[in-house]
mmCIF file of C-alpha atoms and ligand atoms in Angstrom:
data_model
loop_
_atom_site.group_PDB
_atom_site.id
_atom_site.type_symbol
_atom_site.label_atom_id
_atom_site.label_comp_id
_atom_site.label_asym_id
_atom_site.label_seq_id
_atom_site.Cartn_x
_atom_site.Cartn_y
_atom_site.Cartn_z
ATOM 1 C CA MET A 4 119.716 84.090 126.166
ATOM 2 C CA SER A 5 120.789 82.361 123.154
ATOM 3 C CA SER A 6 123.877 82.460 122.208
ATOM 4 C CA LYS A 7 122.570 83.181 118.121
ATOM 5 C CA VAL A 8 121.090 86.587 117.133
ATOM 6 C CA LYS A 9 117.713 87.834 117.507
ATOM 7 C CA VAL A 10 115.238 87.248 115.251
ATOM 8 C CA LEU A 11 112.238 89.945 114.733
ATOM 9 C CA ILE A 12 109.093 88.513 112.637
ATOM 10 C CA THR A 13 107.162 90.251 111.356
ATOM 11 C CA GLY A 14 103.308 89.472 110.819
ATOM 12 C CA ALA A 15 103.655 86.429 113.246
ATOM 13 C CA SER A 16 100.798 85.790 115.347
ATOM 14 C CA THR A 17 99.548 82.876 111.897
ATOM 15 C CA GLY A 18 100.286 82.386 109.080
ATOM 16 C CA ILE A 19 103.736 82.073 107.760
ATOM 17 C CA GLY A 20 105.235 84.752 110.078
ATOM 18 C CA ALA A 21 103.566 82.112 112.843
ATOM 19 C CA THR A 22 105.743 79.432 111.028
ATOM 20 C CA TYR A 23 108.780 81.209 110.722
ATOM 21 C CA ALA A 24 108.683 81.609 114.602
ATOM 22 C CA LYS A 25 108.726 78.456 115.001
ATOM 23 C CA ARG A 26 110.980 77.327 112.369
ATOM 24 C CA PHE A 27 113.783 79.909 114.026
ATOM 25 C CA ALA A 28 112.769 79.161 117.630
ATOM 26 C CA GLU A 29 113.267 75.301 116.999
ATOM 27 C CA ARG A 30 116.778 76.894 115.693
ATOM 28 C CA GLY A 31 117.731 78.438 119.023
ATOM 29 C CA HIS A 32 116.948 81.652 117.867
ATOM 30 C CA ASP A 33 115.699 84.374 120.508
ATOM 31 C CA LEU A 34 112.492 85.935 119.214
ATOM 32 C CA VAL A 35 110.431 89.280 119.223
ATOM 33 C CA LEU A 36 107.157 89.125 117.630
ATOM 34 C CA VAL A 37 105.416 92.023 116.182
ATOM 35 C CA ALA A 38 100.893 92.441 115.267
ATOM 36 C CA ARG A 39 98.427 93.493 115.787
ATOM 37 C CA SER A 40 96.777 90.655 118.204
ATOM 38 C CA VAL A 41 97.878 90.857 121.938
ATOM 39 C CA GLU A 42 96.049 87.448 121.828
ATOM 40 C CA LYS A 43 97.161 85.124 119.405
ATOM 41 C CA LEU A 44 100.620 85.949 120.209
ATOM 42 C CA GLU A 45 100.658 85.667 123.417
ATOM 43 C CA ALA A 46 99.502 81.577 122.765
ATOM 44 C CA ASN A 47 102.068 81.366 120.603
ATOM 45 C CA ALA A 48 104.397 82.478 122.956
ATOM 46 C CA VAL A 49 103.397 80.115 125.458
ATOM 47 C CA GLU A 50 104.000 76.951 123.259
ATOM 48 C CA LEU A 51 107.345 78.316 121.796
ATOM 49 C CA ARG A 52 108.786 78.799 124.455
ATOM 50 C CA GLN A 53 108.014 75.566 126.342
ATOM 51 C CA GLU A 54 108.527 73.549 123.257
ATOM 52 C CA THR A 55 112.003 75.192 122.808
ATOM 53 C CA GLY A 56 113.203 77.317 125.427
ATOM 54 C CA VAL A 57 113.854 80.468 123.617
ATOM 55 C CA SER A 58 113.030 83.743 124.429
ATOM 56 C CA VAL A 59 110.083 84.891 123.175
ATOM 57 C CA GLU A 60 109.209 88.770 123.217
ATOM 58 C CA LEU A 61 105.966 90.766 122.272
ATOM 59 C CA LEU A 62 105.612 93.837 120.727
ATOM 60 C CA PRO A 63 102.121 94.235 119.206
ATOM 61 C CA ALA A 64 101.953 97.108 117.494
ATOM 62 C CA ASP A 65 99.465 97.765 113.839
ATOM 63 C CA LEU A 66 101.577 98.508 110.880
ATOM 64 C CA THR A 67 99.437 100.334 109.453
ATOM 65 C CA THR A 68 100.173 103.232 111.725
ATOM 66 C CA GLU A 69 102.627 106.035 112.046
ATOM 67 C CA ALA A 70 103.055 104.304 115.611
ATOM 68 C CA GLY A 71 103.397 101.270 115.101
ATOM 69 C CA LEU A 72 106.337 101.676 113.022
ATOM 70 C CA LEU A 73 108.477 103.613 115.083
ATOM 71 C CA ALA A 74 107.843 101.761 118.120
ATOM 72 C CA VAL A 75 109.071 98.539 115.743
ATOM 73 C CA GLU A 76 111.804 101.034 113.729
ATOM 74 C CA ALA A 77 112.497 102.232 117.229
ATOM 75 C CA ARG A 78 113.329 98.272 118.349
ATOM 76 C CA LEU A 79 115.513 97.767 115.199
ATOM 77 C CA ARG A 80 118.133 100.477 116.331
ATOM 78 C CA ASP A 81 118.138 100.267 119.372
ATOM 79 C CA ASP A 82 118.366 96.427 120.008
ATOM 80 C CA SER A 83 121.777 95.376 118.530
ATOM 81 C CA SER A 84 120.995 91.596 119.440
ATOM 82 C CA ILE A 85 118.515 91.935 116.059
ATOM 83 C CA GLY A 86 121.126 89.670 113.828
ATOM 84 C CA ILE A 87 116.925 89.013 111.549
ATOM 85 C CA LEU A 88 114.620 91.092 110.083
ATOM 86 C CA VAL A 89 111.593 89.428 108.136
ATOM 87 C CA ASN A 90 109.619 91.187 107.453
ATOM 88 C CA ASN A 91 106.366 89.368 106.348
ATOM 89 C CA ALA A 92 103.263 91.015 107.975
ATOM 90 C CA GLY A 93 100.978 91.702 104.631
ATOM 91 C CA SER A 94 97.504 91.383 103.439
ATOM 92 C CA ASN A 95 94.954 91.898 100.208
ATOM 93 C CA VAL A 96 91.983 93.110 99.694
ATOM 94 C CA GLY A 97 88.730 91.710 97.715
ATOM 95 C CA GLY A 98 87.592 93.603 95.125
ATOM 96 C CA THR A 99 89.011 95.395 92.107
ATOM 97 C CA PHE A 100 90.374 98.518 91.432
ATOM 98 C CA VAL A 101 87.613 100.691 91.218
ATOM 99 C CA THR A 102 85.505 99.291 93.807
ATOM 100 C CA GLN A 103 87.601 98.596 96.398
ATOM 101 C CA ARG A 104 88.148 101.761 98.885
ATOM 102 C CA ILE A 105 91.167 103.859 98.670
ATOM 103 C CA ASP A 106 92.043 104.036 102.059
ATOM 104 C CA ASP A 107 91.499 100.277 102.343
ATOM 105 C CA LEU A 108 94.041 100.517 99.437
ATOM 106 C CA THR A 109 96.717 103.157 101.182
ATOM 107 C CA LYS A 110 96.522 100.710 103.779
ATOM 108 C CA LEU A 111 97.217 98.324 101.800
ATOM 109 C CA VAL A 112 100.895 100.010 100.833
ATOM 110 C CA THR A 113 101.627 100.882 104.374
ATOM 111 C CA LEU A 114 101.302 97.269 104.862
ATOM 112 C CA ASN A 115 102.686 95.581 102.857
ATOM 113 C CA ALA A 116 105.689 97.679 100.831
ATOM 114 C CA THR A 117 106.478 101.071 103.238
ATOM 115 C CA SER A 118 106.344 98.508 106.629
ATOM 116 C CA VAL A 119 109.352 97.112 104.490
ATOM 117 C CA LEU A 120 110.949 99.687 103.302
ATOM 118 C CA ARG A 121 111.217 101.794 106.965
ATOM 119 C CA LEU A 122 112.147 98.518 108.896
ATOM 120 C CA SER A 123 114.789 97.411 106.710
ATOM 121 C CA HIS A 124 116.277 100.930 106.722
ATOM 122 C CA ALA A 125 116.362 100.880 111.082
ATOM 123 C CA VAL A 126 118.769 97.983 110.400
ATOM 124 C CA ALA A 127 120.231 98.558 107.261
ATOM 125 C CA PRO A 128 123.088 100.768 108.877
ATOM 126 C CA ARG A 129 123.601 98.976 111.856
ATOM 127 C CA PHE A 130 123.932 96.050 109.867
ATOM 128 C CA ALA A 131 126.623 97.344 107.001
ATOM 129 C CA GLU A 132 128.244 98.930 110.233
ATOM 130 C CA LYS A 133 128.687 95.333 111.892
ATOM 131 C CA GLY A 134 129.248 93.423 108.514
ATOM 132 C CA GLU A 135 126.345 91.226 109.121
ATOM 133 C CA GLY A 136 122.985 90.787 109.567
ATOM 134 C CA SER A 137 119.774 89.343 107.192
ATOM 135 C CA ILE A 138 116.826 90.705 105.727
ATOM 136 C CA ILE A 139 113.871 88.336 104.521
ATOM 137 C CA ASN A 140 111.708 89.932 102.818
ATOM 138 C CA ILE A 141 108.337 88.104 101.784
ATOM 139 C CA SER A 142 106.692 88.864 98.657
ATOM 140 C CA SER A 143 104.777 86.832 96.071
ATOM 141 C CA VAL A 144 104.560 85.200 92.785
ATOM 142 C CA LEU A 145 102.623 87.751 92.248
ATOM 143 C CA ALA A 146 105.568 90.630 91.375
ATOM 144 C CA PHE A 147 105.390 88.924 88.024
ATOM 145 C CA ALA A 148 101.508 88.696 87.620
ATOM 146 C CA PRO A 149 100.037 91.962 86.873
ATOM 147 C CA GLU A 150 97.490 90.285 85.127
ATOM 148 C CA TRP A 151 96.538 87.591 87.898
ATOM 149 C CA GLN A 152 94.400 89.287 91.056
ATOM 150 C CA THR A 153 94.906 92.948 92.802
ATOM 151 C CA SER A 154 96.424 95.486 90.781
ATOM 152 C CA VAL A 155 97.514 96.713 93.664
ATOM 153 C CA TYR A 156 98.523 93.828 96.155
ATOM 154 C CA THR A 157 100.430 92.784 93.192
ATOM 155 C CA ALA A 158 101.834 96.418 92.585
ATOM 156 C CA THR A 159 103.230 96.600 96.645
ATOM 157 C CA LYS A 160 104.823 92.679 95.768
ATOM 158 C CA SER A 161 106.751 93.741 93.254
ATOM 159 C CA PHE A 162 108.210 96.522 94.893
ATOM 160 C CA VAL A 163 109.854 94.568 98.071
ATOM 161 C CA LEU A 164 110.762 92.085 94.992
ATOM 162 C CA LEU A 165 113.363 95.207 93.543
ATOM 163 C CA LEU A 166 113.208 96.528 96.489
ATOM 164 C CA SER A 167 114.806 93.289 97.928
ATOM 165 C CA GLN A 168 117.201 93.222 94.812
ATOM 166 C CA ALA A 169 118.373 96.757 95.052
ATOM 167 C CA LEU A 170 119.245 96.003 98.852
ATOM 168 C CA GLN A 171 121.573 92.877 98.437
ATOM 169 C CA ALA A 172 123.194 94.637 95.710
ATOM 170 C CA GLU A 173 124.275 97.734 97.328
ATOM 171 C CA LEU A 174 124.574 95.937 101.145
ATOM 172 C CA GLY A 175 125.660 92.374 99.773
ATOM 173 C CA GLN A 176 129.161 93.860 99.830
ATOM 174 C CA LYS A 177 129.239 94.372 103.128
ATOM 175 C CA GLY A 178 128.433 91.032 104.744
ATOM 176 C CA VAL A 179 124.405 92.021 104.864
ATOM 177 C CA TYR A 180 122.283 88.993 103.336
ATOM 178 C CA ILE A 181 118.387 90.777 101.877
ATOM 179 C CA GLN A 182 116.916 87.465 100.861
ATOM 180 C CA ALA A 183 113.289 87.853 98.822
ATOM 181 C CA VAL A 184 110.698 85.054 99.452
ATOM 182 C CA LEU A 185 107.826 84.523 96.755
ATOM 183 C CA PRO A 186 105.670 82.053 97.275
ATOM 184 C CA ALA A 187 102.872 81.197 95.829
ATOM 185 C CA ALA A 188 99.368 80.303 97.313
ATOM 186 C CA THR A 189 100.354 78.749 100.840
ATOM 187 C CA ARG A 190 97.102 77.836 103.288
ATOM 188 C CA THR A 191 96.894 81.015 105.072
ATOM 189 C CA GLU A 192 94.401 82.988 106.361
ATOM 190 C CA ILE A 193 94.924 85.771 103.669
ATOM 191 C CA TRP A 194 92.761 83.242 101.524
ATOM 192 C CA ASN A 195 89.987 84.277 103.811
ATOM 193 C CA PHE A 196 88.391 86.635 101.631
ATOM 194 C CA VAL A 197 88.377 84.610 98.271
ATOM 195 C CA ASP A 198 85.826 81.632 98.697
ATOM 196 C CA GLU A 199 86.531 78.342 99.127
ATOM 197 C CA ASP A 200 85.519 76.882 95.735
ATOM 198 C CA LYS A 201 87.871 80.047 93.868
ATOM 199 C CA ARG A 202 90.771 79.403 95.636
ATOM 200 C CA PRO A 203 93.768 77.587 94.143
ATOM 201 C CA PRO A 204 95.719 74.309 95.310
ATOM 202 C CA LEU A 205 97.350 75.253 98.695
ATOM 203 C CA MET A 206 100.388 75.079 99.209
ATOM 204 C CA GLU A 207 100.601 73.687 103.702
ATOM 205 C CA VAL A 208 102.894 76.489 105.419
ATOM 206 C CA ALA A 209 105.278 74.543 106.967
ATOM 207 C CA GLU A 210 106.458 73.222 103.732
ATOM 208 C CA LEU A 211 106.804 76.706 102.344
ATOM 209 C CA VAL A 212 108.763 77.677 105.038
ATOM 210 C CA ASP A 213 111.254 74.939 105.320
ATOM 211 C CA ALA A 214 111.497 75.139 102.097
ATOM 212 C CA ALA A 215 112.457 78.954 101.881
ATOM 213 C CA LEU A 216 115.106 78.411 104.897
ATOM 214 C CA VAL A 217 116.717 76.297 102.949
ATOM 215 C CA GLY A 218 117.540 79.115 100.258
ATOM 216 C CA PHE A 219 118.174 81.192 103.699
ATOM 217 C CA ASP A 220 120.882 78.874 104.766
ATOM 218 C CA ARG A 221 122.301 78.454 101.112
ATOM 219 C CA ARG A 222 122.249 82.641 100.945
ATOM 220 C CA GLU A 223 119.849 82.260 97.370
ATOM 221 C CA ALA A 224 118.783 86.288 96.330
ATOM 222 C CA VAL A 225 115.690 85.072 95.123
ATOM 223 C CA THR A 226 113.834 82.154 96.224
ATOM 224 C CA ILE A 227 110.562 81.131 95.065
ATOM 225 C CA PRO A 228 110.039 77.783 97.182
ATOM 226 C CA HIS A 229 106.833 77.172 94.327
ATOM 227 C CA LEU A 230 108.508 76.840 91.439
ATOM 228 C CA HIS A 231 110.045 73.318 90.486
ATOM 229 C CA GLU A 232 111.675 74.361 87.059
ATOM 230 C CA GLU A 233 114.908 76.948 89.102
ATOM 231 C CA LEU A 234 115.806 77.774 85.079
ATOM 232 C CA ARG A 235 112.642 79.629 84.050
ATOM 233 C CA TRP A 236 113.527 82.423 87.077
ATOM 234 C CA GLN A 237 117.540 82.773 85.653
ATOM 235 C CA THR A 238 116.019 82.542 81.858
ATOM 236 C CA LEU A 239 113.603 85.489 83.046
ATOM 237 C CA GLU A 240 116.824 87.638 84.925
ATOM 238 C CA THR A 241 118.968 87.084 81.819
ATOM 239 C CA ALA A 242 116.568 88.603 79.401
ATOM 240 C CA ARG A 243 115.672 91.674 82.121
ATOM 241 C CA GLN A 244 119.584 92.245 81.658
ATOM 242 C CA ALA A 245 119.313 91.741 78.255
ATOM 243 C CA LEU A 246 116.828 94.350 78.045
ATOM 244 C CA LEU A 247 118.809 96.931 79.975
ATOM 245 C CA GLN A 248 121.480 96.106 78.058
ATOM 246 C CA ASP A 249 119.846 97.414 75.099
ATOM 247 C CA THR A 250 118.780 100.646 76.232
ATOM 248 C CA GLY A 251 121.761 102.930 76.336
ATOM 249 C CA HIS A 252 120.966 104.527 72.742
ATOM 250 C CA THR A 253 120.221 108.085 72.390
ATOM 251 C CA THR A 254 118.218 107.488 69.094
ATOM 252 C CA ALA A 255 114.446 106.184 69.885
ATOM 253 C CA ALA A 256 114.110 102.781 68.124
ATOM 254 C CA SER A 257 112.757 102.609 64.900
ATOM 255 C CA ARG A 258 110.056 100.906 65.674
ATOM 256 C CA TYR A 259 108.307 104.853 67.633
ATOM 257 C CA LEU A 260 109.654 105.984 64.009
ATOM 258 C CA GLU A 261 106.288 107.496 61.774
ATOM 259 C CA ALA A 262 107.964 107.163 58.403
ATOM 260 C CA LYS A 263 108.797 110.680 57.309
HETATM 261 N N1 NDP B 16 99.438 82.846 101.413
HETATM 262 C C1 NDP B 16 100.019 82.898 100.346
HETATM 263 O O1 NDP B 16 99.162 82.803 99.264
HETATM 264 C C2 NDP B 16 100.982 83.952 100.241
HETATM 265 C C3 NDP B 16 101.035 85.031 101.366
HETATM 266 N N2 NDP B 16 102.008 85.428 100.657
HETATM 267 C C4 NDP B 16 102.416 87.062 101.765
HETATM 268 O O2 NDP B 16 103.074 85.788 102.648
HETATM 269 C C5 NDP B 16 103.042 87.476 103.603
HETATM 270 C C6 NDP B 16 102.296 87.208 105.578
HETATM 271 O O3 NDP B 16 100.780 85.811 104.841
HETATM 272 P P1 NDP B 16 100.495 85.211 105.510
HETATM 273 O O4 NDP B 16 100.917 84.466 106.437
HETATM 274 O O5 NDP B 16 99.591 84.505 104.396
HETATM 275 O O6 NDP B 16 98.593 85.371 105.422
HETATM 276 P P2 NDP B 16 98.072 85.578 107.480
HETATM 277 O O7 NDP B 16 97.308 86.406 107.205
HETATM 278 O O8 NDP B 16 97.888 84.487 107.474
HETATM 279 O O9 NDP B 16 99.005 86.618 108.134
HETATM 280 C C7 NDP B 16 98.770 87.893 108.304
HETATM 281 C C8 NDP B 16 100.085 88.650 109.117
HETATM 282 O O10 NDP B 16 99.664 89.977 109.077
HETATM 283 C C9 NDP B 16 99.679 90.190 109.706
HETATM 284 N N3 NDP B 16 99.010 91.460 110.109
HETATM 285 C C10 NDP B 16 98.034 91.514 109.358
HETATM 286 N N4 NDP B 16 97.908 93.573 109.511
HETATM 287 C C11 NDP B 16 98.829 94.401 109.928
HETATM 288 C C12 NDP B 16 99.349 95.603 110.595
HETATM 289 N N5 NDP B 16 97.681 96.480 109.820
HETATM 290 N N6 NDP B 16 99.800 95.582 111.269
HETATM 291 C C13 NDP B 16 100.957 94.472 111.812
HETATM 292 N N7 NDP B 16 100.314 93.388 111.444
HETATM 293 C C14 NDP B 16 99.783 92.715 110.500
HETATM 294 C C15 NDP B 16 97.794 89.664 110.659
HETATM 295 O O11 NDP B 16 98.564 89.355 112.203
HETATM 296 P P3 NDP B 16 97.414 90.420 113.003
HETATM 297 O O12 NDP B 16 96.102 90.669 112.262
HETATM 298 O O13 NDP B 16 97.383 89.633 114.325
HETATM 299 O O14 NDP B 16 98.171 91.790 112.755
HETATM 300 C C16 NDP B 16 99.278 88.028 110.612
HETATM 301 O O15 NDP B 16 100.543 87.805 111.854
HETATM 302 C C17 NDP B 16 102.406 88.623 103.428
HETATM 303 O O16 NDP B 16 103.158 89.140 102.829
HETATM 304 C C18 NDP B 16 101.854 87.751 102.140
HETATM 305 O O17 NDP B 16 101.386 88.909 101.590
HETATM 306 C C19 NDP B 16 102.673 85.602 99.457
HETATM 307 C C20 NDP B 16 102.332 84.983 98.494
HETATM 308 C C21 NDP B 16 101.260 83.626 99.087
HETATM 309 N N1 LIG B 17 97.501 85.368 96.128
HETATM 310 C C1 LIG B 17 98.431 85.957 97.037
HETATM 311 C C2 LIG B 17 98.563 85.465 98.308
HETATM 312 O O1 LIG B 17 96.197 86.376 99.062
HETATM 313 C C3 LIG B 17 99.626 86.184 97.059
HETATM 314 O O2 LIG B 17 99.742 84.665 96.317
HETATM 315 O O3 LIG B 17 100.351 86.732 97.142
#
């Protein structure tokens, strides 16, 4: 049993989540791994136990179902040894808004957004009470790019970013750390829905996660590993705050006043 806090990672069977599992195991954290594919989870668990000696528990769950969400929420609420939650599970769907099936879109929202909300809410009271605990939410740079790709996926990633920033504002003062990680194109199976010749240049997943963990160790609120010019993010945030400061008027802006 590790003396370090236990880490629960969703979407830990492949890609970014599986790499987070490897890295946290290498740091000596016991793990709880969540995904649908028991076979992949078991294979990862065997390798991680052999390589690092940490405890690895599997919690197979489909986070687009009520039963799956309830099972993981209960574990997060009841297991006080879990001190880090990585909300990573996510998917995308191909096609355009008008061609995508609404069932697929509602599942996408449940996985990418509702699961982040519900699992964060399952741990936040305990973390706040204890005055410590971390939540890593995997958003995307597409949170800034509604015109770039499928609309609903982008909207879910904007939700994750804004929720993370709001929770950091509320819970940071109580000792809880919330990190929003915004990857850009990274080599994982999520790209399977895009033809190989249509994919952008991809960052290797270990490079992405290692950079994100540097941000985590620095307690950075928003971590954007692909963004080389940090000033671009800082400028966006400054402009956002300035916009908010200019919305306290009681009369409409002159550009909306019709000539009398
Ligand atoms: N790769 C990239 O370019 C980028 C990825 N991201 C985000 O990174 C996160 C991880 O994605 P990535 O590693 O790339 O993709 P992968 O497809 O490689 O991994 C997705 C993970 O989520 C799990 N998952 C999918 N559906 C469900 C479900 N219904 N219930 C529970 N788990 C589920 C999968 O496991 P299983 O199928 O076994 O359930 C898998 O472990 C996502 O949130 C994604 O939006 C953000 C920006 C860029
Ligand atoms: N392309 C998206 C993943 O599918 C993303 O960059 O978030």
